[in-house]
mmCIF file of C-alpha atoms and ligand atoms in Angstrom:
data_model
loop_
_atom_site.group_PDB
_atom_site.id
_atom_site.type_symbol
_atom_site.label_atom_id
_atom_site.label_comp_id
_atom_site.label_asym_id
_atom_site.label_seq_id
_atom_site.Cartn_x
_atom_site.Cartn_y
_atom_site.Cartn_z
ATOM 1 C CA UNK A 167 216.993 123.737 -4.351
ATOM 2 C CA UNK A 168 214.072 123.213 -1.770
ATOM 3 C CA UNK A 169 213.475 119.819 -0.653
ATOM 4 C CA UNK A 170 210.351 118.080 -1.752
ATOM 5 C CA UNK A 171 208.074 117.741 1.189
ATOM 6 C CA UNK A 172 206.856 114.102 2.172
ATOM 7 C CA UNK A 173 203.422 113.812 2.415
ATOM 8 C CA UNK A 174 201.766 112.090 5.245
ATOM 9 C CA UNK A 175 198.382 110.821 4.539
ATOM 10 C CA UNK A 176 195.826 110.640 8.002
ATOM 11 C CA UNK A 177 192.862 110.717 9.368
ATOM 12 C CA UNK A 178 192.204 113.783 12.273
ATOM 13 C CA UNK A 179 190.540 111.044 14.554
ATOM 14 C CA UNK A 180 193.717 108.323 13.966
ATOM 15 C CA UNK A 181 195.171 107.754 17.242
ATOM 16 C CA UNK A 182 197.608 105.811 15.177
ATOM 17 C CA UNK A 183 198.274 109.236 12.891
ATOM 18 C CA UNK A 184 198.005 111.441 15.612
ATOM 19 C CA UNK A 185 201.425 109.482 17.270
ATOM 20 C CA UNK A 186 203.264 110.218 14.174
ATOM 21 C CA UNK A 187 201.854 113.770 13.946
ATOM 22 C CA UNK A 188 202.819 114.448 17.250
ATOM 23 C CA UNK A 189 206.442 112.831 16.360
ATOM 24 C CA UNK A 190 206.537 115.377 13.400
ATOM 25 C CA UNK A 191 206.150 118.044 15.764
ATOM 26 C CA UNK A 192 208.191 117.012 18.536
ATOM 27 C CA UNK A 193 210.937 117.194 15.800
ATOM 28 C CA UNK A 194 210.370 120.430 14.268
ATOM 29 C CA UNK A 195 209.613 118.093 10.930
ATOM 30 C CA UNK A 196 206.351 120.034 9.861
ATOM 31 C CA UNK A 197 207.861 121.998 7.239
ATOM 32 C CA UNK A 198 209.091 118.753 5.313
ATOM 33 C CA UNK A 199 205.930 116.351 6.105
ATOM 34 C CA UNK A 200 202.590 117.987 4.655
ATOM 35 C CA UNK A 201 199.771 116.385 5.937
ATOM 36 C CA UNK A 202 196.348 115.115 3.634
ATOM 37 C CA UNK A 203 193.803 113.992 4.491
ATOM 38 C CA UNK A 204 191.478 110.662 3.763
ATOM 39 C CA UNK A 205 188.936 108.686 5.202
ATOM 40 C CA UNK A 206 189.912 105.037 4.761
ATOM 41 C CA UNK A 207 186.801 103.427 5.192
ATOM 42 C CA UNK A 208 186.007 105.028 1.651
ATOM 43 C CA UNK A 209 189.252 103.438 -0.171
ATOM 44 C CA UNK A 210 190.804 106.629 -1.757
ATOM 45 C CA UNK A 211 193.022 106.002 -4.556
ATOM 46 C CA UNK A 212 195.786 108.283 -3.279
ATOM 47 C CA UNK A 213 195.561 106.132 0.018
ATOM 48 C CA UNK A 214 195.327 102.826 -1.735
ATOM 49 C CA UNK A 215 198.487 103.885 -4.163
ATOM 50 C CA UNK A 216 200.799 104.478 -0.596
ATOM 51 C CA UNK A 217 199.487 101.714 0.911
ATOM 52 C CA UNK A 218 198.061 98.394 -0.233
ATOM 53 C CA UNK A 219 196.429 97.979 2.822
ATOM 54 C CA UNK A 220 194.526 100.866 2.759
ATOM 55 C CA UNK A 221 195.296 102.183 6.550
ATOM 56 C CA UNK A 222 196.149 105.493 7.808
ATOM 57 C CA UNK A 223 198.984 106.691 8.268
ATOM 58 C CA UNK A 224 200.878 106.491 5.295
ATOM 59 C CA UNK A 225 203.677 108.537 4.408
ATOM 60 C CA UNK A 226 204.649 109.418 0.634
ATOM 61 C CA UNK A 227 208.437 109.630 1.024
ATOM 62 C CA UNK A 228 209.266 110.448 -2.367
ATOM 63 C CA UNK A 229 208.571 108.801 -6.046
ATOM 64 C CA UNK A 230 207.803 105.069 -5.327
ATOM 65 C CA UNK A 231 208.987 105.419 -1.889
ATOM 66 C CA UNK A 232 205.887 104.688 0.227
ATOM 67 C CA UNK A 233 205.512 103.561 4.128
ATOM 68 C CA UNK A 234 203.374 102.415 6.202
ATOM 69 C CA UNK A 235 202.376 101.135 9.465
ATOM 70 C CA UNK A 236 203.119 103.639 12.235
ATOM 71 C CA UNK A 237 206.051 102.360 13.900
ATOM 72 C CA UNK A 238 208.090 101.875 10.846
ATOM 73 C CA UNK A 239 206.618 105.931 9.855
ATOM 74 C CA UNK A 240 208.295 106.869 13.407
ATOM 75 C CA UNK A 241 211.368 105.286 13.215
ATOM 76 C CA UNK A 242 212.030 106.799 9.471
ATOM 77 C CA UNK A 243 211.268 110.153 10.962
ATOM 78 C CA UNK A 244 213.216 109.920 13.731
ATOM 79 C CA UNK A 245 216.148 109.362 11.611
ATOM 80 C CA UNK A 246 215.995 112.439 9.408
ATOM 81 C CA UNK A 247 216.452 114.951 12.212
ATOM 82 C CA UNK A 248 217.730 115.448 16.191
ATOM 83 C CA UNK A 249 215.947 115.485 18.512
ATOM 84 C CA UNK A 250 216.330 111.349 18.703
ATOM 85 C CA UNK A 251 213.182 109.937 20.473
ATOM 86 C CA UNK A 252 214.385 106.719 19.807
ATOM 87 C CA UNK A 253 217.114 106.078 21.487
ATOM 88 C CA UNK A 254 220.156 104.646 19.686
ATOM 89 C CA UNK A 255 221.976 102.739 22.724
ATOM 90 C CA UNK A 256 220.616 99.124 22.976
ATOM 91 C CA UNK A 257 218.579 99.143 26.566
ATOM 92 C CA UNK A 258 216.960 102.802 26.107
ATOM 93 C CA UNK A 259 216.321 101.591 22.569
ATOM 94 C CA UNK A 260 214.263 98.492 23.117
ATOM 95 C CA UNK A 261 212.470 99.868 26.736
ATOM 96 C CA UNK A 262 211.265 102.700 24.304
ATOM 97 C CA UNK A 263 210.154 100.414 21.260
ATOM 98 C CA UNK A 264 208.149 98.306 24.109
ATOM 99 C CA UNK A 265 206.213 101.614 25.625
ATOM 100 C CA UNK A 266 205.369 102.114 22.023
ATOM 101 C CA UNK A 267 204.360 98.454 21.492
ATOM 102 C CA UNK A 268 202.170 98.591 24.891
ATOM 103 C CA UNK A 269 200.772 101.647 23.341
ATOM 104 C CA UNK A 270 200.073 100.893 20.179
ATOM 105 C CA UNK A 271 198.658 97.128 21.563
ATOM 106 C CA UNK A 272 195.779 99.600 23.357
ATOM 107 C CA UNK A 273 194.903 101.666 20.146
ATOM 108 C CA UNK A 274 194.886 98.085 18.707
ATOM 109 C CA UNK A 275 192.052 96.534 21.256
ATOM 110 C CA UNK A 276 190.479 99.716 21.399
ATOM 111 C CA UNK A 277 190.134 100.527 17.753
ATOM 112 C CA UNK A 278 188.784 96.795 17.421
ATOM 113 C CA UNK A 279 186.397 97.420 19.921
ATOM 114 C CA UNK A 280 185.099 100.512 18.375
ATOM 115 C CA UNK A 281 184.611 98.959 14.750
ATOM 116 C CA UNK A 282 182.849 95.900 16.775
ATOM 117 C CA UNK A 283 181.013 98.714 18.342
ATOM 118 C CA UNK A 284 179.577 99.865 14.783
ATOM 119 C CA UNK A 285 178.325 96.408 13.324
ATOM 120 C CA UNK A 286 174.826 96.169 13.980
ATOM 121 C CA UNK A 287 173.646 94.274 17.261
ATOM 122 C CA UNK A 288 173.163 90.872 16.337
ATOM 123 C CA UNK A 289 176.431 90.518 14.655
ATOM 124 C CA UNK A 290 178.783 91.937 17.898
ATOM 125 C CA UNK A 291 180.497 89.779 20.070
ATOM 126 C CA UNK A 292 180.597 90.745 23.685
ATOM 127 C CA UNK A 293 182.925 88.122 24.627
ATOM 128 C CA UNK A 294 185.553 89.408 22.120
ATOM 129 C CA UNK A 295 184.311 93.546 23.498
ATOM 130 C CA UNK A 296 185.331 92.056 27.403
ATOM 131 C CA UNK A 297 188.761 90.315 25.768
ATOM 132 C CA UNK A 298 189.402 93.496 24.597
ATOM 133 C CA UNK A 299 188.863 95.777 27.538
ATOM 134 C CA UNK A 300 190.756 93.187 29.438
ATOM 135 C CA UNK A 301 193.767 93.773 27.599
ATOM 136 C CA UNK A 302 193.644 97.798 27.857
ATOM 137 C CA UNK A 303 193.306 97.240 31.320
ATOM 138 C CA UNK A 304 196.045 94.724 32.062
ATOM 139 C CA UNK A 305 197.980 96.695 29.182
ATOM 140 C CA UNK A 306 197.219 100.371 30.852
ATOM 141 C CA UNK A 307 198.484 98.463 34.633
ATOM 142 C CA UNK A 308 201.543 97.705 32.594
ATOM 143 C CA UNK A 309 202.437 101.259 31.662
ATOM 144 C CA UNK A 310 201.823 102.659 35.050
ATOM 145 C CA UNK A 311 204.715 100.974 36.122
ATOM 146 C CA UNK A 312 206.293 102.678 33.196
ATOM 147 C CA UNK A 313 205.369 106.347 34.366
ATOM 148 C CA UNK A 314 208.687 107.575 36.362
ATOM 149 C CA UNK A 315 209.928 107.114 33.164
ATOM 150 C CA UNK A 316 207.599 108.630 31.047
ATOM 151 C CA UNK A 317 207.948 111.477 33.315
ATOM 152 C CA UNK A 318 211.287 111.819 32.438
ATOM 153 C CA UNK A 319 211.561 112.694 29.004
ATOM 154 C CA UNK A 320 209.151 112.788 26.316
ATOM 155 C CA UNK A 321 210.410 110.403 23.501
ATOM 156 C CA UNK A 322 208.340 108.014 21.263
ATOM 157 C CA UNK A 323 207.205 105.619 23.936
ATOM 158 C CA UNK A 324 205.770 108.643 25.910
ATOM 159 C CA UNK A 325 204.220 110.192 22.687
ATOM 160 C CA UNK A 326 202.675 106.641 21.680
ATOM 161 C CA UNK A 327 201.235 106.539 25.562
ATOM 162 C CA UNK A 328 199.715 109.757 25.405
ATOM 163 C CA UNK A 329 198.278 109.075 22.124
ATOM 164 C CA UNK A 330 196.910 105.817 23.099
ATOM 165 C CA UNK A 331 195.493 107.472 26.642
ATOM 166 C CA UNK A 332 193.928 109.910 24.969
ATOM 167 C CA UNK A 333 192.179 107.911 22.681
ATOM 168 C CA UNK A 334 190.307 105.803 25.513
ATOM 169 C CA UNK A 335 188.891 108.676 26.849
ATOM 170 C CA UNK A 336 187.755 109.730 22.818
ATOM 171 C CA UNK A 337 186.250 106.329 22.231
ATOM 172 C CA UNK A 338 186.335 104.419 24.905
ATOM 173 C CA UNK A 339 185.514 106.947 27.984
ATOM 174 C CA UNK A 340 183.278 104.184 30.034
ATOM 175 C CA UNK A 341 186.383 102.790 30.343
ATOM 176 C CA UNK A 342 187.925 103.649 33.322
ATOM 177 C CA UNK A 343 191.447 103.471 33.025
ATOM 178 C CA UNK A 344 192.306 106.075 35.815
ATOM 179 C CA UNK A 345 190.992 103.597 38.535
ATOM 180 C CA UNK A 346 194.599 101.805 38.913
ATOM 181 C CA UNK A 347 196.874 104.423 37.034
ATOM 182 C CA UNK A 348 196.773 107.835 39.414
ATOM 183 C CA UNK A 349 200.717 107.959 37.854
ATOM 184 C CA UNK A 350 199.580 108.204 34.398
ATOM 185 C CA UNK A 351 196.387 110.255 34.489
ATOM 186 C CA UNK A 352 198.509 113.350 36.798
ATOM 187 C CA UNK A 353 201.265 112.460 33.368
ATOM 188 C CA UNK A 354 198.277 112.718 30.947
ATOM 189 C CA UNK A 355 197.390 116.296 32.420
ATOM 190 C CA UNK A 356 200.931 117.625 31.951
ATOM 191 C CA UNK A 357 200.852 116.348 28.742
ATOM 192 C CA UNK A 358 197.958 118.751 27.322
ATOM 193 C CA UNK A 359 199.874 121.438 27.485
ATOM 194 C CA UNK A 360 202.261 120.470 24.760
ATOM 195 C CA UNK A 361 201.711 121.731 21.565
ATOM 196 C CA UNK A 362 202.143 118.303 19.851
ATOM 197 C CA UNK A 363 199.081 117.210 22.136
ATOM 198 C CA UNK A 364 197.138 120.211 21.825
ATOM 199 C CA UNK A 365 197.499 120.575 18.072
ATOM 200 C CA UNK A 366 196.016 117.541 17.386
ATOM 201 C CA UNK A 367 192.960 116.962 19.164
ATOM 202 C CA UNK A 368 191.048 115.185 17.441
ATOM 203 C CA UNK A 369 187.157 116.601 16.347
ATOM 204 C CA UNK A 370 184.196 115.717 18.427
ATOM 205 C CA UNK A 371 181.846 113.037 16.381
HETATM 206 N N1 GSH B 433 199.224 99.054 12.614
HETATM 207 C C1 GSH B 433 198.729 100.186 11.908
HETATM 208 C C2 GSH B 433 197.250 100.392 12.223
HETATM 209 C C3 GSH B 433 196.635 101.540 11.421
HETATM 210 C C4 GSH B 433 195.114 101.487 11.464
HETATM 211 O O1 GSH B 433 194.485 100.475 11.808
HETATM 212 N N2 GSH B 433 194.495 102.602 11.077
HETATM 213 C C5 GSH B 433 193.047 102.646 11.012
HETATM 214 C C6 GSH B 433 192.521 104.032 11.393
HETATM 215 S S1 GSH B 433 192.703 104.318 13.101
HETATM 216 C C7 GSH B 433 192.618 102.398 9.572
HETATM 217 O O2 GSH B 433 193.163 102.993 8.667
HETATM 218 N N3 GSH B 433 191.645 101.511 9.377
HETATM 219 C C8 GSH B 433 191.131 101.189 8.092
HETATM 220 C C9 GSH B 433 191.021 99.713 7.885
HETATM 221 O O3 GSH B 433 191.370 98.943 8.826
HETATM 222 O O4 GSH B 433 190.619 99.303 6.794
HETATM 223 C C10 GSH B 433 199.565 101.421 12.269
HETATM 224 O O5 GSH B 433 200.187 101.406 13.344
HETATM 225 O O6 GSH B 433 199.661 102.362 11.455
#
């Protein structure tokens, strides 16, 4: 009997989505995750129903077998198939899990900084904007160190990078990451070429 597919509910302009989608691909997963659709901001019930918190990603495992939260989404997914791109020795393990933290800490600043970016005038804070593009840029100094390894092997802490990368120069492009990370932006280039990466672009706007 076929397998019921999973469903993974996302946004196209997620960066947090687009790490797992890329994840689904890397693994040769697309024919058991089908992907919807939503817009958050709008509450949809089908969104609200996987995920009390109403963020994207969510994935619909099976009847009342929801999760969410895009780190726990990666690490289920990893374990349903080989390629592992989360290592299952102890040191690879946790050097991984802490590219994908640094990662995922820049989508978090930057996504902040975008919904600050959208309230009107009087209400933004620039002191909390600066905090924020402080911390990508500290953060983004951080995982130049990490690029020999990211180099190396494309597993979820690269994937996470790239996502996170790529989604300061969709948002966030007077931000000029590049300045102290020559490692990662010659990385970032190789990177487009994959079809996880080039698959899921997301749409201008
Ligand atoms: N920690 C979450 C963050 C997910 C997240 O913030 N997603 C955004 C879209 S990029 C969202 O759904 N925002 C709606 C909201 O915050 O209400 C993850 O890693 O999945």
């Amino acid at each position: 009997m076929m397998e019921r597919a999973m469903q993974l509910i996302y946004s196209p302009t997620s960066p947090y989505a687009r790490k797992v989608r890329m994840l689904v691909i890397e693994k040769g997963l697309t024919d058991r995750v089908e992907v919807v659709t939503a817009n958050p901001l709008q509450d949809p019930p089908e969104l609200l129903a996987a995920n009390p918190l109403a963020k994207v990603p969510a994935l619909i495992v099976g009847r009342d077998f929801t999760l969410f939260d895009s780190p726990l989404l990666c690490a289920y997914l990893d374990s349903l198939a080989e390629p592992r791109l989360i290592p299952e020795r102890d040191d690879a393990r946790w050097q991984v899990l802490r590219r994908e933290a640094l990662a995922d800490g820049i989508l978090d600043a930057a996504v902040s900084s975008v919904m600050e970016g959208r309230r009107i005038e009087s209400q933004r804070s620039p002191d909390w904007l600066a905090r924020w593009s402080n911390a990508i840029l500290r953060t983004v100094g951080e995982l130049e160190k990490e690029a020999p390894v990211l180099v190396q092997r494309f597993d979820l802490g690269a994937i996470a990078s790239a996502a996170a990368l790529a989604y300061l120069d969709f948002r966030r492009p007077h931000i000029d990451w590049r300045a102290n990370a020559p490692q990662l932006d010659a990385w970032l280039e190789s990177v487009r070429e994959r079809e996880s990466f080039a698959s899921t672009v997301p749409p201008a706007g």
